[in-house]
């Protein structure tokens, strides 16, 4: 299923110094979380339009696996995409969650650094009036099998990752379709990548946006909040995953 560009305003998020943004001020590291009133702020809630994200937990210590339930009295969901953000917004991973047959869903984040973070899920409700929905909540994530190195944040257009130069050009336009262009080079020569994923979150307001892949390395999304965003890029080249983080301001 192809999702439309998703943008959802979420509540205040203090970078570096803030604890987990859910009901508990002091997150326990048991892998459990309380799906509270808003999960991750005022805009990105754990329930909406008859759907509720609940019972989020690490799955019995299995590396990088998270189980959760999506409660609904409406039609079954055919496919559900999930994201995990670390609390410091330096780590991002996307996974297609799969139903477990007991009412629960499971998503695997093999590169999760573990610890406090945020789980975001997006899906097509199947209702033309409701459309796509985005729900979220805090999560104390399990550590994945391949613990990643800490990502650096680039204020410019280029970040060097694992011998590659990852370039992200283009501007973020407030409440307007924005186009970013991604390219990867090695030793000055352009390198073709197998797949890529781009998403962004506002540092000040927490507004979340996913960017849809287009032609010629372009990605389109709509930031819904002014201010600076962390833009996270995951690129796969020859089975190697490159992870780059950029910082951009949305204006308009």
Coordinates of N, CA, C and O in Angstrom, one line a residue, residues 12 40 53 55 68 72 75 83 88 102 125 127 131 148 156 188 196 222 226 231 234-235 237:
X12 N 4.9 19.3 22.5 CA 6.3 19.8 22.8 C 7.2 18.7 23.1 O 6.9 17.8 23.9
X40 N 2.7 10.7 22.6 CA 3.9 11.5 22.3 C 3.3 12.9 22.0 O 3.4 13.4 20.9
X53 N -4.2 2.6 19.9 CA -2.9 1.9 20.0 C -2.7 1.5 21.4 O -2.7 2.4 22.3
X55 N -1.2 -1.6 24.6 CA -0.4 -2.8 25.0 C 0.9 -2.9 24.3 O 1.2 -3.9 23.8
X68 N 2.4 -4.8 19.8 CA 1.4 -3.8 20.2 C 0.0 -4.3 19.6 O -0.1 -5.1 18.7
X72 N -10.0 -1.7 17.3 CA -10.9 -1.1 16.5 C -12.2 -1.9 16.3 O -12.1 -3.1 16.2
X75 N -13.4 -2.0 10.2 CA -12.8 -3.0 9.3 C -11.4 -3.3 9.7 O -10.6 -2.5 10.2
X83 N 7.2 3.1 12.7 CA 8.5 3.8 12.9 C 8.9 3.8 14.3 O 8.0 3.9 15.2
X88 N 16.2 11.0 21.6 CA 17.1 12.2 21.2 C 17.0 12.5 19.7 O 17.7 13.4 19.2
X102 N -3.4 -13.1 17.1 CA -4.0 -13.1 18.4 C -4.5 -11.7 18.7 O -4.7 -11.3 19.9
X125 N -7.3 3.7 6.8 CA -8.5 3.2 7.6 C -9.5 2.5 6.7 O -10.4 1.8 7.2
X127 N -11.7 4.0 5.1 CA -12.9 4.9 5.1 C -12.5 6.2 4.4 O -11.5 6.9 4.8
X131 N -9.7 8.4 5.9 CA -8.5 8.4 5.2 C -7.4 7.7 6.0 O -7.6 6.8 6.8
X148 N 23.6 0.2 16.3 CA 24.2 1.1 15.4 C 25.1 2.1 16.1 O 25.0 2.3 17.3
X156 N 24.4 21.0 7.0 CA 24.6 21.2 5.6 C 23.8 20.2 4.7 O 22.9 19.5 5.2
X188 N 33.8 10.5 -5.3 CA 33.4 11.4 -6.3 C 32.5 10.9 -7.4 O 32.1 11.7 -8.3
X196 N 15.4 3.7 -0.3 CA 15.7 4.8 0.6 C 14.4 5.2 1.3 O 13.3 5.0 0.7
X222 N 5.0 17.0 3.4 CA 4.5 18.3 3.8 C 4.7 18.6 5.3 O 3.9 18.0 6.1
X226 N 6.3 25.1 11.8 CA 7.4 25.9 11.5 C 8.6 25.5 12.4 O 8.4 24.8 13.4
X231 N 15.8 15.6 9.9 CA 15.4 14.8 8.7 C 16.3 13.6 8.6 O 17.5 13.7 8.6
X234 N 17.5 6.9 5.5 CA 18.1 5.5 5.5 C 18.2 5.1 4.1 O 17.2 5.1 3.3
X235 N 19.4 4.7 3.6 CA 19.7 4.3 2.3 C 20.3 2.9 2.3 O 21.2 2.6 3.1
X237 N 22.6 0.3 0.1 CA 23.5 0.1 -1.1 C 24.1 -1.2 -0.9 O 24.9 -1.5 0.1

